[in-house]
Tab-separated table of C-alpha atoms in Angstrom:
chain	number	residue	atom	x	y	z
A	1316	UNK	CA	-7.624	20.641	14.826
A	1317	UNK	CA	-8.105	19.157	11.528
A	1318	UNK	CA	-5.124	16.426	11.605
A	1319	UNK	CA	-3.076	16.145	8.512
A	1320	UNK	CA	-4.816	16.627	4.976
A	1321	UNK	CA	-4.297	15.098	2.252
A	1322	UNK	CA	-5.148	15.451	-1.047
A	1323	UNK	CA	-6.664	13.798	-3.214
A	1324	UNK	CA	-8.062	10.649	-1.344
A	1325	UNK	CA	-7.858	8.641	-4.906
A	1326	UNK	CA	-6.200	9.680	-8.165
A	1327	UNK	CA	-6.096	7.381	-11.339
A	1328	UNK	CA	-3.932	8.211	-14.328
A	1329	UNK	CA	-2.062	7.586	-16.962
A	1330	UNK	CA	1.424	5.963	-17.454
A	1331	UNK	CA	3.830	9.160	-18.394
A	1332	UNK	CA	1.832	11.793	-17.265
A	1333	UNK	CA	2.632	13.884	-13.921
A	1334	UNK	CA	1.116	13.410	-10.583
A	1335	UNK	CA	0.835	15.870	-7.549
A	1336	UNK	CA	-0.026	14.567	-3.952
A	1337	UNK	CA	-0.511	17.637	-1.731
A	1338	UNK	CA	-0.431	17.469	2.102
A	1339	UNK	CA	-1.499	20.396	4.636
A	1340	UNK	CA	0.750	19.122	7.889
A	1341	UNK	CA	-0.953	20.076	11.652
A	1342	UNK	CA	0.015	24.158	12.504
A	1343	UNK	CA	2.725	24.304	14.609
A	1344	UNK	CA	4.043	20.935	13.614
A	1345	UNK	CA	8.037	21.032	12.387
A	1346	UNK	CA	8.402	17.753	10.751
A	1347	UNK	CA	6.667	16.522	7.524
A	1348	UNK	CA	7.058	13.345	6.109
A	1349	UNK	CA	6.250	10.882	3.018
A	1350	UNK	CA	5.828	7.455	3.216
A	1351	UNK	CA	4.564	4.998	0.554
A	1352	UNK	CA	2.770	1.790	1.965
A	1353	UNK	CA	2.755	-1.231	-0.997
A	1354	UNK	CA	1.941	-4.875	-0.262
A	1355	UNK	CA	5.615	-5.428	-1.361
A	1356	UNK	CA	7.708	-2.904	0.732
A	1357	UNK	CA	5.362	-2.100	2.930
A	1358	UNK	CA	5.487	1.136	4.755
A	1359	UNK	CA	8.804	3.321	3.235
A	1360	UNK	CA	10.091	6.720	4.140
A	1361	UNK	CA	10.501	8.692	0.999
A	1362	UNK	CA	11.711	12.141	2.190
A	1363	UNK	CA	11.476	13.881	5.187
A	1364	UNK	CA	11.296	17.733	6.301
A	1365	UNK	CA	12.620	19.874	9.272
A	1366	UNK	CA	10.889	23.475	9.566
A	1367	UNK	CA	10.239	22.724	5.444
A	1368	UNK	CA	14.168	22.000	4.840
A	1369	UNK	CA	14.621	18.222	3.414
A	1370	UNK	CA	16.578	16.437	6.015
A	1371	UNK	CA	16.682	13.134	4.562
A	1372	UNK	CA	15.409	12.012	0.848
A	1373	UNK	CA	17.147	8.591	0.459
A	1374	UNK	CA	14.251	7.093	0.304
A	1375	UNK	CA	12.820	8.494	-3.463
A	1376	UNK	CA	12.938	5.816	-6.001
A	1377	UNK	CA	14.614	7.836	-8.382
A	1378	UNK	CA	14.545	11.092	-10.510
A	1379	UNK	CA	11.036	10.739	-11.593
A	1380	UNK	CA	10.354	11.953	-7.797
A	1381	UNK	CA	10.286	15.036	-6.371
A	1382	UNK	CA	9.201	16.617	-3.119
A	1383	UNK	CA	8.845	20.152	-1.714
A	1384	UNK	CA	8.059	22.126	0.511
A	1385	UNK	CA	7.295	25.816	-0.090
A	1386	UNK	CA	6.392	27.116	3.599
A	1387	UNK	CA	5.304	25.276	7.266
A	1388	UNK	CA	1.789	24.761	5.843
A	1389	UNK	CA	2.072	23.178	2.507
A	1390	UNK	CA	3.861	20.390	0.854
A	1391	UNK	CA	3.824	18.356	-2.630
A	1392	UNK	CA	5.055	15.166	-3.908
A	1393	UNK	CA	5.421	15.014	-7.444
A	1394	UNK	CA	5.863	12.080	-9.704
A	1395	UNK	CA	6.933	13.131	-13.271
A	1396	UNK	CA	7.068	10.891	-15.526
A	1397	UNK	CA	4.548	8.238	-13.891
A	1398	UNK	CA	4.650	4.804	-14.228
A	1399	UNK	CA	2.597	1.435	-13.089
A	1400	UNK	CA	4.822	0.411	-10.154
A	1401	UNK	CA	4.315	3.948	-8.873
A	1402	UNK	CA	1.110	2.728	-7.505
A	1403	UNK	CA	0.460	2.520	-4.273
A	1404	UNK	CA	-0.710	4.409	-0.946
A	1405	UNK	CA	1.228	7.701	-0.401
A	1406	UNK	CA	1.209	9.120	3.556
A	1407	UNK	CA	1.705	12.492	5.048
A	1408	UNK	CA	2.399	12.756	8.516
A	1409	UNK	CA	3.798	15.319	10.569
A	1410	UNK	CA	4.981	15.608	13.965
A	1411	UNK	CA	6.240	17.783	16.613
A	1412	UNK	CA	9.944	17.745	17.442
A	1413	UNK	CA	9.298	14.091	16.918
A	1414	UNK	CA	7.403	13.554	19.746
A	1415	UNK	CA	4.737	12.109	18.433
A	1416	UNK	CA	3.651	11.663	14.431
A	1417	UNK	CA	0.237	12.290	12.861
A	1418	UNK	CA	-0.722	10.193	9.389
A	1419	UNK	CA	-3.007	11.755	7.091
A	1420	UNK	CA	-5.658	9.575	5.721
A	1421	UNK	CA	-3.693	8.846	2.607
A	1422	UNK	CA	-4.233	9.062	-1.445
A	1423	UNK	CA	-3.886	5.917	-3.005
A	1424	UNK	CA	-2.583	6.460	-6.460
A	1425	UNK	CA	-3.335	4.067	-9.494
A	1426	UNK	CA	-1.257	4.392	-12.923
A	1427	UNK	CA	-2.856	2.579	-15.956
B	1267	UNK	CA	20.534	2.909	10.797
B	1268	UNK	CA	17.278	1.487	13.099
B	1269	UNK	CA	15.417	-1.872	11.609
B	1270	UNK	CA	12.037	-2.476	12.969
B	1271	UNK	CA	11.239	-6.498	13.057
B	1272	UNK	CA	7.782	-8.336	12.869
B	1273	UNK	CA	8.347	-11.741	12.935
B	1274	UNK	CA	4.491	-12.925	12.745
B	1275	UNK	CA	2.605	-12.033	8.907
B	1276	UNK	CA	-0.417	-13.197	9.835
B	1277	UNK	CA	-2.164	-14.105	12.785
B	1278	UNK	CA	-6.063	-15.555	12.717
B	1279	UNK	CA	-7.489	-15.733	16.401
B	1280	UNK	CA	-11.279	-16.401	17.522
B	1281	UNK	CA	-13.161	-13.890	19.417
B	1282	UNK	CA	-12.506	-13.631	22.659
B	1283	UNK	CA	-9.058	-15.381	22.494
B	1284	UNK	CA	-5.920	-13.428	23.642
B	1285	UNK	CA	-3.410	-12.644	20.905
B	1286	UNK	CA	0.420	-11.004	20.869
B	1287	UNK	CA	2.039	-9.500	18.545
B	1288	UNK	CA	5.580	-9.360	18.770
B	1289	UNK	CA	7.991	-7.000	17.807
B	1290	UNK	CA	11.649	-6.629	17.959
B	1291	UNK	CA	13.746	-3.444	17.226
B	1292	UNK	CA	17.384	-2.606	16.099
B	1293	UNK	CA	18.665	0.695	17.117
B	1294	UNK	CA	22.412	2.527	17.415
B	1295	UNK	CA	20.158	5.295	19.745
B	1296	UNK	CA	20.352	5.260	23.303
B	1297	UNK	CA	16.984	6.810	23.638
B	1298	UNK	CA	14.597	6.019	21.004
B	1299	UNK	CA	10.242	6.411	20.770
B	1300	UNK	CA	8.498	3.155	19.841
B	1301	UNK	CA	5.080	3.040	18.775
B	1302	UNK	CA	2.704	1.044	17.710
B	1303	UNK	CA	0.068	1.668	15.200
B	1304	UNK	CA	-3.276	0.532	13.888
B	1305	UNK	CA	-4.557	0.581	9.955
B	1306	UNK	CA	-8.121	-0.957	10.360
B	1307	UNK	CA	-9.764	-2.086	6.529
B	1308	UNK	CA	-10.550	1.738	5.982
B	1309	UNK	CA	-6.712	2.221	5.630
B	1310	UNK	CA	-5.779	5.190	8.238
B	1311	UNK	CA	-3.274	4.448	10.503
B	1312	UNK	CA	-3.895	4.723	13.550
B	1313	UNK	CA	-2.106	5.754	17.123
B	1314	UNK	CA	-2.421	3.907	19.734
B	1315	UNK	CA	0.869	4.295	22.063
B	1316	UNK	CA	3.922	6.146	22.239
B	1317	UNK	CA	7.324	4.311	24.476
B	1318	UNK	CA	9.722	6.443	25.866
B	1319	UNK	CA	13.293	4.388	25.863
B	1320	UNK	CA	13.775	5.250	29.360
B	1321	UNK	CA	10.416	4.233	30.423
B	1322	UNK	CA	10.310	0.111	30.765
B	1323	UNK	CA	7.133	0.009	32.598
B	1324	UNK	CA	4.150	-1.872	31.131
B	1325	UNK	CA	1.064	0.098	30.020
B	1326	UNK	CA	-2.252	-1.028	29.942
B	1327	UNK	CA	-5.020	0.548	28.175
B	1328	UNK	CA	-8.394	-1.011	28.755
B	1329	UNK	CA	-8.143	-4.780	26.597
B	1330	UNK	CA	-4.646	-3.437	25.030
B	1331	UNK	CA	-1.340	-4.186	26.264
B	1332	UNK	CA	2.110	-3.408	25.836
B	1333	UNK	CA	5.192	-5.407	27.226
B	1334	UNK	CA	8.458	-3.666	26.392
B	1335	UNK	CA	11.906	-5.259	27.551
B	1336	UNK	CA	14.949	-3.537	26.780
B	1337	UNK	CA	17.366	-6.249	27.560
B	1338	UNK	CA	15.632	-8.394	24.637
B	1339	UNK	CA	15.076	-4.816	22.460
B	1340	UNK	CA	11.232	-5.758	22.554
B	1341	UNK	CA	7.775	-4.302	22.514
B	1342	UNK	CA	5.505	-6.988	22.401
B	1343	UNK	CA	1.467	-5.807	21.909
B	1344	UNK	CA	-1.790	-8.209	23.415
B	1345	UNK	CA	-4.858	-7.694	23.009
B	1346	UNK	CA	-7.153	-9.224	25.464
B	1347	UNK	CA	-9.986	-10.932	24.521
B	1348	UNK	CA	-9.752	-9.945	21.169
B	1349	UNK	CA	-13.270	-8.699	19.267
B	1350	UNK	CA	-13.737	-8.635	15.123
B	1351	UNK	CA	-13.330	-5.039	15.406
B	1352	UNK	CA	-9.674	-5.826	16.347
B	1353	UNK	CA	-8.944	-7.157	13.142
B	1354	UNK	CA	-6.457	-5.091	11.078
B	1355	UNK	CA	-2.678	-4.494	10.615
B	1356	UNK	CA	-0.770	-3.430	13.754
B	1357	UNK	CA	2.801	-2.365	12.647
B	1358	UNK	CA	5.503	-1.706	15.327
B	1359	UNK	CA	7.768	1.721	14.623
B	1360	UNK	CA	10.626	3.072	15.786
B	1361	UNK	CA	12.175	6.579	16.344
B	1362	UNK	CA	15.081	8.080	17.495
B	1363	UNK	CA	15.231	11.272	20.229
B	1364	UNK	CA	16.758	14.463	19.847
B	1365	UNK	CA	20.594	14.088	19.434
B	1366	UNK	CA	20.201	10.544	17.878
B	1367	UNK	CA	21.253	9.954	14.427
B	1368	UNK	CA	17.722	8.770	13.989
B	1369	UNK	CA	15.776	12.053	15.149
B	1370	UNK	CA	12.359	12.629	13.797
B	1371	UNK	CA	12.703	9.851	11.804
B	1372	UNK	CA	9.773	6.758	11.708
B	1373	UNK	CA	10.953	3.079	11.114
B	1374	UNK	CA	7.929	0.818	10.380
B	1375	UNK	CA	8.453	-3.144	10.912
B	1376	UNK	CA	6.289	-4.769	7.909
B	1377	UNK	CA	2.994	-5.648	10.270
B	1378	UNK	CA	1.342	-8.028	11.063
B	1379	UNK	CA	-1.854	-8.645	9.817
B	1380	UNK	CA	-4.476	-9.564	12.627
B	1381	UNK	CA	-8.159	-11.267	11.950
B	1382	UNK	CA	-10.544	-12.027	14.608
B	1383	UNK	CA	-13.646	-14.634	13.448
B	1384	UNK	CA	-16.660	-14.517	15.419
């Protein structure tokens, strides 16, 4: 099994301009969630899926954030417009029936 | 709503000393998962154990151990004789069971940042 996959590892850009985080979650796996980790906040839960329904988004910042998830094997988070305090690490993880939750390795995002 | 608690920021320890890490947990659950989780310099995190609620017994897993008290909503971590390779954050989560208004979801407590000298 290849664990959770994220994608990319590290992704620099601009203020304003969009970003897409992708995540491939484990097969078989019926929960998918984002977290952002900052030295600030720490680790936060930003939205969270059941069989690739959003349960629970009351963690996004705001409007500029977006997250879906098209079928069990596939998920984005986009950020449109981006800005500086958007930086930080963004997490996949998924987990089965909440038994148990695997992290992907993370892409830490930098806005300049 | 579940709140995770790490009262400790930072703990420094020389090799070979034992070291805790406490954590305390807030939950309106009756049964409830807590973990505990390792993110070494590289940045992964890391699993290292899953708590059932109903389970209270302490686990042991070679120079890792976990202490979890329900009466004191507690599930304290030691290492024993801690090694450099030790050092990293630890963070403390919690999640609820299947029929709990916290199902599927993971609470992190803020971590606590470990380093081992030699």
């Amino acid at each position: 099994d290849a664990g959770v996959i994220q994608s990319p590892r590290h992704e620099v850009t601009e203020m304003g301009q969009e970003v897409t985080l992708r995540c491939k979650p484990i097969s078989g796996h019926d929960y998918l969630f984002w977290y952002r980790q900052t030295m600030m906040r720490g680790l936060e839960l930003l939205i969270y899926f059941n069989n690739n329904v959003p349960i629970d988004d009351s963690g996004m910042p705001e409007d500029r954030f977006s997250a879906k998830m098209p079928n069990a094997s596939f998920s984005t988070l986009k950020i449109q417009p981006s800005e500086p305090r958007d930086s930080a690490v963004y997490f996949c993880a998924s987990s089965l029936a909440g038994h148990g939750y695997t992290f992907g390795s993370g892409t830490r995002l930098t806005v300049v | 709503a579940q709140k995770v608690t790490q009262a400790q920021t930072e703990i420094s320890v020389v090799e070979k000393e034992d070291v805790t890490l406490d954590c305390v947990y807030e939950t309106r659950d009756t049964t409830y998962y807590l973990f505990w989780y390792k993110q070494p310099p590289s940045g992964e995190l890391v699993f290292l154990i899953r708590r059932n609620s109903f389970d209270e017994q302490n686990e042991i897993s070679g120079r890792y151990s976990w202490n979890f008290r329900k009466s004191t909503s507690s599930f304290n971590f030691t290492i024993t004789a801690s090694q450099v390779v030790d050092s990293a954050v630890y963070f403390c989560a919690l999640s609820g069971l299947a029929g709990g208004t916290s199902y599927g979801k993971l609470t992190f407590g803020q971590g606590t940042i470990l380093t081992v000298h030699p």
